[in-house]
Amino acid sequence: MVLKPENITNNQDYTTIAEIGIKDKGLSISCTLEEVIRTAQKEASSLGANAIIVKKIKSPDAWSTCYRILADAVYLRDVQKYQSLIIWDKERKLVVADFKADTANRPFEAATYSGFNIIPVAGTLKELPKLIVETSFDSNRSYLKQRGNVSFVLKHEQLHFDLSEIYARKFVERMRNASLTVKNVSERGNEIFKQIQIEMQNMNDLYDTEVYADTTLQTRWDNKIKIMLSETVPFEDKSISIRR
């Protein structure tokens, strides 16, 4: 998890393990802010931390073409308290506490805000540039009213999250088949992304329409989405290489 000092509401909520500084190592090419933070996350994880608190960010300047950060690798006692984005994982199912948005004046029993992000990774002398696709659930925008059959509603919302992962994989599949180069990746990527977003929204709408009208159809959708996840397993590693 990546946090800022102002995100911490109580200093007793964590233990600092180490201070991490990610700097320009000379002739660095892969050093965008996203990549530098990822490097810090990996280093913190190897130390037994489950979060980093980014204290300082230095943008590229006359001294370096890289982003540089200073962060504390920490162990949070209650990860869920601070978790705002949940990355999709087949072993990690949504729980009630993941829905943190206010439920006042909300029209439905629950709403899941999930989708996928595309993170560019610059190439090196030995490696091609690539895109990393991540499926995430936004806790701060998702809500669930704790009344009635909560377990049923929770399961229903989990499948919306699963659909986001399925269409992220479909995006990866189409991108890999698009003969991407540095010159055409933006144009082709945008076209594929827009089409996938339309298909994903249509599938989510169909899911809600059918189950809202007849809750007994939930089991049919459970099986349908389980099959879709199985069919897209070849694209579970959501990385896309780009030719120069």
PDB file of C-alpha atoms in Angstrom:
ATOM      1  CA  MET A   1       0.000   0.000   0.000  1.00  0.00           C
ATOM      2  CA  VAL A   2       1.208   3.519  -0.795  1.00  0.00           C
ATOM      3  CA  LEU A   3       0.329   6.282   1.675  1.00  0.00           C
ATOM      4  CA  LYS A   4       1.196   9.898   2.351  1.00  0.00           C
ATOM      5  CA  PRO A   5       1.930  11.238   5.858  1.00  0.00           C
ATOM      6  CA  GLU A   6      -1.418  13.068   5.903  1.00  0.00           C
ATOM      7  CA  ASN A   7      -3.247   9.764   5.323  1.00  0.00           C
ATOM      8  CA  ILE A   8      -2.172   8.487   8.735  1.00  0.00           C
ATOM      9  CA  THR A   9      -4.751   9.279  11.411  1.00  0.00           C
ATOM     10  CA  ASN A  10      -2.881   7.708  14.320  1.00  0.00           C
ATOM     11  CA  ASN A  11       0.879   7.180  14.571  1.00  0.00           C
ATOM     12  CA  GLN A  12       0.214   4.157  16.777  1.00  0.00           C
ATOM     13  CA  ASP A  13      -1.297   2.356  13.784  1.00  0.00           C
ATOM     14  CA  TYR A  14       2.071   1.345  12.350  1.00  0.00           C
ATOM     15  CA  THR A  15       5.664   0.419  13.097  1.00  0.00           C
ATOM     16  CA  THR A  16       8.469   1.848  10.974  1.00  0.00           C
ATOM     17  CA  ILE A  17      10.822  -0.831   9.666  1.00  0.00           C
ATOM     18  CA  ALA A  18      13.232   1.226   7.568  1.00  0.00           C
ATOM     19  CA  GLU A  19      13.668   4.386   5.526  1.00  0.00           C
ATOM     20  CA  ILE A  20      13.920   3.799   1.791  1.00  0.00           C
ATOM     21  CA  GLY A  21      15.451   6.192  -0.716  1.00  0.00           C
ATOM     22  CA  ILE A  22      15.041   5.471  -4.430  1.00  0.00           C
ATOM     23  CA  LYS A  23      17.518   7.572  -6.375  1.00  0.00           C
ATOM     24  CA  ASP A  24      18.953   7.899  -9.878  1.00  0.00           C
ATOM     25  CA  LYS A  25      21.571   5.157 -10.225  1.00  0.00           C
ATOM     26  CA  GLY A  26      23.081   6.634 -13.361  1.00  0.00           C
ATOM     27  CA  LEU A  27      21.964   5.949 -16.932  1.00  0.00           C
ATOM     28  CA  SER A  28      18.554   5.012 -15.558  1.00  0.00           C
ATOM     29  CA  ILE A  29      15.780   4.828 -18.143  1.00  0.00           C
ATOM     30  CA  SER A  30      12.959   3.122 -16.233  1.00  0.00           C
ATOM     31  CA  CYS A  31      12.403   5.765 -13.591  1.00  0.00           C
ATOM     32  CA  THR A  32       8.965   7.286 -14.021  1.00  0.00           C
ATOM     33  CA  LEU A  33       7.153   8.046 -10.762  1.00  0.00           C
ATOM     34  CA  GLU A  34       5.091   4.849 -11.054  1.00  0.00           C
ATOM     35  CA  GLU A  35       8.194   2.724 -11.596  1.00  0.00           C
ATOM     36  CA  VAL A  36      10.123   4.358  -8.760  1.00  0.00           C
ATOM     37  CA  ILE A  37       7.206   3.766  -6.373  1.00  0.00           C
ATOM     38  CA  ARG A  38       7.005   0.153  -7.545  1.00  0.00           C
ATOM     39  CA  THR A  39      10.701  -0.264  -6.780  1.00  0.00           C
ATOM     40  CA  ALA A  40      10.124   1.140  -3.292  1.00  0.00           C
ATOM     41  CA  GLN A  41       7.165  -1.207  -2.786  1.00  0.00           C
ATOM     42  CA  LYS A  42       9.262  -4.249  -3.728  1.00  0.00           C
ATOM     43  CA  GLU A  43      12.105  -3.188  -1.447  1.00  0.00           C
ATOM     44  CA  ALA A  44       9.693  -2.554   1.436  1.00  0.00           C
ATOM     45  CA  SER A  45       8.004  -5.911   0.891  1.00  0.00           C
ATOM     46  CA  SER A  46      11.377  -7.690   1.067  1.00  0.00           C
ATOM     47  CA  LEU A  47      11.870  -6.093   4.495  1.00  0.00           C
ATOM     48  CA  GLY A  48       8.545  -7.405   5.791  1.00  0.00           C
ATOM     49  CA  ALA A  49       6.605  -4.146   5.384  1.00  0.00           C
ATOM     50  CA  ASN A  50       3.030  -4.020   4.095  1.00  0.00           C
ATOM     51  CA  ALA A  51       3.005  -0.301   3.231  1.00  0.00           C
ATOM     52  CA  ILE A  52       5.203   2.654   2.378  1.00  0.00           C
ATOM     53  CA  ILE A  53       4.652   6.221   3.500  1.00  0.00           C
ATOM     54  CA  VAL A  54       6.045   8.520   0.824  1.00  0.00           C
ATOM     55  CA  LYS A  55       7.579  11.520   2.567  1.00  0.00           C
ATOM     56  CA  LYS A  56       9.273  13.281  -0.320  1.00  0.00           C
ATOM     57  CA  ILE A  57       9.094  13.250  -4.127  1.00  0.00           C
ATOM     58  CA  LYS A  58      11.648  14.952  -6.359  1.00  0.00           C
ATOM     59  CA  SER A  59      10.682  15.469  -9.980  1.00  0.00           C
ATOM     60  CA  PRO A  60      13.180  15.219 -12.879  1.00  0.00           C
ATOM     61  CA  ASP A  61      15.372  18.306 -13.033  1.00  0.00           C
ATOM     62  CA  ALA A  62      18.734  19.551 -14.272  1.00  0.00           C
ATOM     63  CA  TRP A  63      20.483  17.041 -12.000  1.00  0.00           C
ATOM     64  CA  SER A  64      18.532  13.944 -12.966  1.00  0.00           C
ATOM     65  CA  THR A  65      16.027  12.764 -15.552  1.00  0.00           C
ATOM     66  CA  CYS A  66      14.480  10.456 -12.958  1.00  0.00           C
ATOM     67  CA  TYR A  67      11.913  10.784 -10.221  1.00  0.00           C
ATOM     68  CA  ARG A  68      13.354  10.216  -6.752  1.00  0.00           C
ATOM     69  CA  ILE A  69      11.470   9.445  -3.572  1.00  0.00           C
ATOM     70  CA  LEU A  70      12.086   9.096   0.146  1.00  0.00           C
ATOM     71  CA  ALA A  71       9.711   6.795   2.005  1.00  0.00           C
ATOM     72  CA  ASP A  72       9.280   4.862   5.231  1.00  0.00           C
ATOM     73  CA  ALA A  73       8.709   1.129   4.951  1.00  0.00           C
ATOM     74  CA  VAL A  74       6.121   0.396   7.647  1.00  0.00           C
ATOM     75  CA  TYR A  75       4.023  -2.420   9.048  1.00  0.00           C
ATOM     76  CA  LEU A  76       0.355  -1.425   9.390  1.00  0.00           C
ATOM     77  CA  ARG A  77      -1.501  -3.220  12.169  1.00  0.00           C
ATOM     78  CA  ASP A  78      -4.842  -2.786  10.392  1.00  0.00           C
ATOM     79  CA  VAL A  79      -4.350  -2.687   6.638  1.00  0.00           C
ATOM     80  CA  GLN A  80      -8.049  -2.482   5.874  1.00  0.00           C
ATOM     81  CA  LYS A  81      -8.400   0.772   7.798  1.00  0.00           C
ATOM     82  CA  TYR A  82      -6.147   2.551   5.299  1.00  0.00           C
ATOM     83  CA  GLN A  83      -6.825   0.577   2.153  1.00  0.00           C
ATOM     84  CA  SER A  84      -8.489   2.664  -0.545  1.00  0.00           C
ATOM     85  CA  LEU A  85      -7.626   0.679  -3.675  1.00  0.00           C
ATOM     86  CA  ILE A  86      -7.804  -3.113  -3.693  1.00  0.00           C
ATOM     87  CA  ILE A  87      -5.979  -4.906  -6.485  1.00  0.00           C
ATOM     88  CA  TRP A  88      -7.932  -7.880  -7.852  1.00  0.00           C
ATOM     89  CA  ASP A  89      -6.693 -11.237  -6.607  1.00  0.00           C
ATOM     90  CA  LYS A  90      -8.472 -14.564  -7.011  1.00  0.00           C
ATOM     91  CA  GLU A  91      -7.768 -15.399  -3.358  1.00  0.00           C
ATOM     92  CA  ARG A  92      -8.819 -12.022  -1.961  1.00  0.00           C
ATOM     93  CA  LYS A  93     -12.595 -11.583  -1.921  1.00  0.00           C
ATOM     94  CA  LEU A  94     -14.400  -8.376  -1.011  1.00  0.00           C
ATOM     95  CA  VAL A  95     -15.729  -7.983   2.538  1.00  0.00           C
ATOM     96  CA  VAL A  96     -18.213  -5.508   3.980  1.00  0.00           C
ATOM     97  CA  ALA A  97     -15.458  -3.320   5.459  1.00  0.00           C
ATOM     98  CA  ASP A  98     -14.075  -2.705   1.952  1.00  0.00           C
ATOM     99  CA  PHE A  99     -17.119  -0.553   1.127  1.00  0.00           C
ATOM    100  CA  LYS A 100     -16.265   2.770   2.758  1.00  0.00           C
ATOM    101  CA  ALA A 101     -18.421   5.334   0.960  1.00  0.00           C
ATOM    102  CA  ASP A 102     -21.358   6.953   2.764  1.00  0.00           C
ATOM    103  CA  THR A 103     -24.663   5.140   2.166  1.00  0.00           C
ATOM    104  CA  ALA A 104     -26.931   8.151   2.834  1.00  0.00           C
ATOM    105  CA  ASN A 105     -29.306   8.962  -0.036  1.00  0.00           C
ATOM    106  CA  ARG A 106     -27.899   6.141  -2.173  1.00  0.00           C
ATOM    107  CA  PRO A 107     -30.421   4.549  -4.564  1.00  0.00           C
ATOM    108  CA  PHE A 108     -29.249   0.921  -4.437  1.00  0.00           C
ATOM    109  CA  GLU A 109     -28.327  -1.653  -1.819  1.00  0.00           C
ATOM    110  CA  ALA A 110     -24.698  -1.414  -2.960  1.00  0.00           C
ATOM    111  CA  ALA A 111     -22.471  -0.066  -5.706  1.00  0.00           C
ATOM    112  CA  THR A 112     -19.043  -1.234  -6.772  1.00  0.00           C
ATOM    113  CA  TYR A 113     -16.588   1.161  -8.392  1.00  0.00           C
ATOM    114  CA  SER A 114     -13.975  -0.957 -10.116  1.00  0.00           C
ATOM    115  CA  GLY A 115     -12.070  -0.967 -13.368  1.00  0.00           C
ATOM    116  CA  PHE A 116      -8.559  -1.281 -14.707  1.00  0.00           C
ATOM    117  CA  ASN A 117      -5.627   1.096 -14.969  1.00  0.00           C
ATOM    118  CA  ILE A 118      -2.843   1.092 -17.555  1.00  0.00           C
ATOM    119  CA  ILE A 119       0.655   1.824 -16.272  1.00  0.00           C
ATOM    120  CA  PRO A 120       3.423   2.573 -18.820  1.00  0.00           C
ATOM    121  CA  VAL A 121       6.870   1.166 -18.109  1.00  0.00           C
ATOM    122  CA  ALA A 122       9.749   2.670 -20.066  1.00  0.00           C
ATOM    123  CA  GLY A 123      12.133   0.316 -21.825  1.00  0.00           C
ATOM    124  CA  THR A 124      15.817  -0.162 -21.122  1.00  0.00           C
ATOM    125  CA  LEU A 125      18.742  -0.979 -23.374  1.00  0.00           C
ATOM    126  CA  LYS A 126      17.883  -4.665 -22.909  1.00  0.00           C
ATOM    127  CA  GLU A 127      14.118  -4.616 -22.382  1.00  0.00           C
ATOM    128  CA  LEU A 128      11.237  -3.412 -24.534  1.00  0.00           C
ATOM    129  CA  PRO A 129       8.852  -0.786 -23.162  1.00  0.00           C
ATOM    130  CA  LYS A 130       5.599  -2.254 -21.906  1.00  0.00           C
ATOM    131  CA  LEU A 131       2.234  -1.562 -20.337  1.00  0.00           C
ATOM    132  CA  ILE A 132       1.108  -3.078 -17.053  1.00  0.00           C
ATOM    133  CA  VAL A 133      -2.650  -3.428 -16.543  1.00  0.00           C
ATOM    134  CA  GLU A 134      -4.052  -3.503 -13.005  1.00  0.00           C
ATOM    135  CA  THR A 135      -7.639  -4.192 -11.957  1.00  0.00           C
ATOM    136  CA  SER A 136      -8.688  -2.330  -8.836  1.00  0.00           C
ATOM    137  CA  PHE A 137     -11.657  -1.701  -6.547  1.00  0.00           C
ATOM    138  CA  ASP A 138     -12.114   1.815  -5.147  1.00  0.00           C
ATOM    139  CA  SER A 139     -13.157   1.461  -1.497  1.00  0.00           C
ATOM    140  CA  ASN A 140     -13.767   5.159  -0.957  1.00  0.00           C
ATOM    141  CA  ARG A 141     -16.331   5.330  -3.784  1.00  0.00           C
ATOM    142  CA  SER A 142     -18.023   1.952  -3.217  1.00  0.00           C
ATOM    143  CA  TYR A 143     -20.865   1.541  -0.728  1.00  0.00           C
ATOM    144  CA  LEU A 144     -22.947  -1.242   0.774  1.00  0.00           C
ATOM    145  CA  LYS A 145     -25.985  -0.870   3.003  1.00  0.00           C
ATOM    146  CA  GLN A 146     -25.754  -3.370   5.825  1.00  0.00           C
ATOM    147  CA  ARG A 147     -29.331  -4.563   5.840  1.00  0.00           C
ATOM    148  CA  GLY A 148     -31.274  -7.514   4.469  1.00  0.00           C
ATOM    149  CA  ASN A 149     -29.301 -10.344   2.875  1.00  0.00           C
ATOM    150  CA  VAL A 150     -25.838  -8.799   3.088  1.00  0.00           C
ATOM    151  CA  SER A 151     -24.032 -11.985   2.042  1.00  0.00           C
ATOM    152  CA  PHE A 152     -26.075 -12.136  -1.174  1.00  0.00           C
ATOM    153  CA  VAL A 153     -25.377  -8.482  -1.970  1.00  0.00           C
ATOM    154  CA  LEU A 154     -21.680  -8.889  -1.193  1.00  0.00           C
ATOM    155  CA  LYS A 155     -21.416 -11.863  -3.544  1.00  0.00           C
ATOM    156  CA  HIS A 156     -23.256  -9.911  -6.238  1.00  0.00           C
ATOM    157  CA  GLU A 157     -20.798  -7.018  -5.940  1.00  0.00           C
ATOM    158  CA  GLN A 158     -17.801  -9.356  -6.024  1.00  0.00           C
ATOM    159  CA  LEU A 159     -18.867 -10.462  -9.480  1.00  0.00           C
ATOM    160  CA  HIS A 160     -18.858  -6.846 -10.688  1.00  0.00           C
ATOM    161  CA  PHE A 161     -15.238  -6.695  -9.536  1.00  0.00           C
ATOM    162  CA  ASP A 162     -14.572 -10.007 -11.307  1.00  0.00           C
ATOM    163  CA  LEU A 163     -16.043  -8.591 -14.522  1.00  0.00           C
ATOM    164  CA  SER A 164     -13.526  -5.747 -14.337  1.00  0.00           C
ATOM    165  CA  GLU A 165     -10.732  -8.321 -14.183  1.00  0.00           C
ATOM    166  CA  ILE A 166     -12.196 -10.283 -17.106  1.00  0.00           C
ATOM    167  CA  TYR A 167     -12.342  -7.231 -19.345  1.00  0.00           C
ATOM    168  CA  ALA A 168      -8.871  -6.141 -18.274  1.00  0.00           C
ATOM    169  CA  ARG A 169      -7.672  -9.524 -19.552  1.00  0.00           C
ATOM    170  CA  LYS A 170      -9.660  -9.071 -22.772  1.00  0.00           C
ATOM    171  CA  PHE A 171      -7.974  -5.689 -23.207  1.00  0.00           C
ATOM    172  CA  VAL A 172      -4.571  -7.336 -22.795  1.00  0.00           C
ATOM    173  CA  GLU A 173      -5.475 -10.019 -25.348  1.00  0.00           C
ATOM    174  CA  ARG A 174      -6.512  -7.495 -27.993  1.00  0.00           C
ATOM    175  CA  MET A 175      -3.534  -5.259 -27.328  1.00  0.00           C
ATOM    176  CA  ARG A 176      -1.111  -8.164 -27.735  1.00  0.00           C
ATOM    177  CA  ASN A 177      -2.723  -8.979 -31.082  1.00  0.00           C
ATOM    178  CA  ALA A 178      -2.563  -5.380 -32.320  1.00  0.00           C
ATOM    179  CA  SER A 179       1.092  -5.326 -33.489  1.00  0.00           C
ATOM    180  CA  LEU A 180       1.885  -2.440 -31.172  1.00  0.00           C
ATOM    181  CA  THR A 181       4.851  -0.156 -31.673  1.00  0.00           C
ATOM    182  CA  VAL A 182       5.939   2.979 -29.858  1.00  0.00           C
ATOM    183  CA  LYS A 183       4.481   5.021 -32.732  1.00  0.00           C
ATOM    184  CA  ASN A 184       1.024   3.443 -32.884  1.00  0.00           C
ATOM    185  CA  VAL A 185       0.399   2.298 -29.294  1.00  0.00           C
ATOM    186  CA  SER A 186      -1.438   5.457 -28.249  1.00  0.00           C
ATOM    187  CA  GLU A 187      -3.902   5.497 -31.159  1.00  0.00           C
ATOM    188  CA  ARG A 188      -4.555   1.744 -31.228  1.00  0.00           C
ATOM    189  CA  GLY A 189      -4.604   1.487 -27.454  1.00  0.00           C
ATOM    190  CA  ASN A 190      -7.228   4.207 -27.133  1.00  0.00           C
ATOM    191  CA  GLU A 191      -9.461   2.535 -29.731  1.00  0.00           C
ATOM    192  CA  ILE A 192      -9.253  -0.851 -28.004  1.00  0.00           C
ATOM    193  CA  PHE A 193      -9.729   0.702 -24.565  1.00  0.00           C
ATOM    194  CA  LYS A 194     -12.900   2.546 -25.608  1.00  0.00           C
ATOM    195  CA  GLN A 195     -14.405  -0.576 -27.153  1.00  0.00           C
ATOM    196  CA  ILE A 196     -13.577  -2.711 -24.110  1.00  0.00           C
ATOM    197  CA  GLN A 197     -15.124  -0.100 -21.798  1.00  0.00           C
ATOM    198  CA  ILE A 198     -18.387  -0.210 -23.802  1.00  0.00           C
ATOM    199  CA  GLU A 199     -18.472  -4.014 -23.726  1.00  0.00           C
ATOM    200  CA  MET A 200     -17.700  -4.104 -20.007  1.00  0.00           C
ATOM    201  CA  GLN A 201     -20.429  -1.590 -19.183  1.00  0.00           C
ATOM    202  CA  ASN A 202     -22.956  -3.491 -21.285  1.00  0.00           C
ATOM    203  CA  MET A 203     -22.125  -6.736 -19.507  1.00  0.00           C
ATOM    204  CA  ASN A 204     -22.435  -5.115 -16.071  1.00  0.00           C
ATOM    205  CA  ASP A 205     -25.770  -3.578 -17.051  1.00  0.00           C
ATOM    206  CA  LEU A 206     -27.066  -6.917 -18.318  1.00  0.00           C
ATOM    207  CA  TYR A 207     -25.947  -8.615 -15.116  1.00  0.00           C
ATOM    208  CA  ASP A 208     -27.777  -6.114 -12.917  1.00  0.00           C
ATOM    209  CA  THR A 209     -30.893  -6.043 -15.082  1.00  0.00           C
ATOM    210  CA  GLU A 210     -31.324  -9.815 -15.024  1.00  0.00           C
ATOM    211  CA  VAL A 211     -30.535 -10.384 -11.341  1.00  0.00           C
ATOM    212  CA  TYR A 212     -32.557  -7.395 -10.107  1.00  0.00           C
ATOM    213  CA  ALA A 213     -35.560  -8.796 -11.988  1.00  0.00           C
ATOM    214  CA  ASP A 214     -35.022 -12.353 -10.743  1.00  0.00           C
ATOM    215  CA  THR A 215     -32.550 -13.042  -7.919  1.00  0.00           C
ATOM    216  CA  THR A 216     -32.607 -16.772  -8.677  1.00  0.00           C
ATOM    217  CA  LEU A 217     -30.513 -15.951 -11.757  1.00  0.00           C
ATOM    218  CA  GLN A 218     -27.561 -15.039  -9.518  1.00  0.00           C
ATOM    219  CA  THR A 219     -26.354 -18.657  -9.559  1.00  0.00           C
ATOM    220  CA  ARG A 220     -26.404 -18.690 -13.365  1.00  0.00           C
ATOM    221  CA  TRP A 221     -24.240 -15.549 -13.378  1.00  0.00           C
ATOM    222  CA  ASP A 222     -21.911 -17.065 -10.774  1.00  0.00           C
ATOM    223  CA  ASN A 223     -21.219 -19.907 -13.182  1.00  0.00           C
ATOM    224  CA  LYS A 224     -21.051 -17.645 -16.247  1.00  0.00           C
ATOM    225  CA  ILE A 225     -18.413 -15.362 -14.716  1.00  0.00           C
ATOM    226  CA  LYS A 226     -16.477 -18.320 -13.325  1.00  0.00           C
ATOM    227  CA  ILE A 227     -16.232 -19.697 -16.873  1.00  0.00           C
ATOM    228  CA  MET A 228     -15.190 -16.294 -18.262  1.00  0.00           C
ATOM    229  CA  LEU A 229     -12.402 -16.061 -15.695  1.00  0.00           C
ATOM    230  CA  SER A 230     -11.242 -19.547 -16.622  1.00  0.00           C
ATOM    231  CA  GLU A 231     -11.276 -18.770 -20.353  1.00  0.00           C
ATOM    232  CA  THR A 232      -9.137 -15.657 -19.888  1.00  0.00           C
ATOM    233  CA  VAL A 233      -6.475 -17.253 -17.635  1.00  0.00           C
ATOM    234  CA  PRO A 234      -3.857 -17.033 -20.470  1.00  0.00           C
ATOM    235  CA  PHE A 235      -3.990 -13.249 -20.000  1.00  0.00           C
ATOM    236  CA  GLU A 236      -3.850 -13.284 -16.206  1.00  0.00           C
ATOM    237  CA  ASP A 237      -0.322 -11.857 -16.495  1.00  0.00           C
ATOM    238  CA  LYS A 238      -1.483  -8.468 -17.670  1.00  0.00           C
ATOM    239  CA  SER A 239       1.672  -7.096 -19.269  1.00  0.00           C
ATOM    240  CA  ILE A 240       1.897  -5.867 -22.867  1.00  0.00           C
ATOM    241  CA  SER A 241       5.229  -5.482 -24.666  1.00  0.00           C
ATOM    242  CA  ILE A 242       5.636  -2.696 -27.236  1.00  0.00           C
ATOM    243  CA  ARG A 243       8.045  -2.902 -30.160  1.00  0.00           C
ATOM    244  CA  ARG A 244      10.236   0.099 -30.846  1.00  0.00           C
TER     245      ARG A 244
END
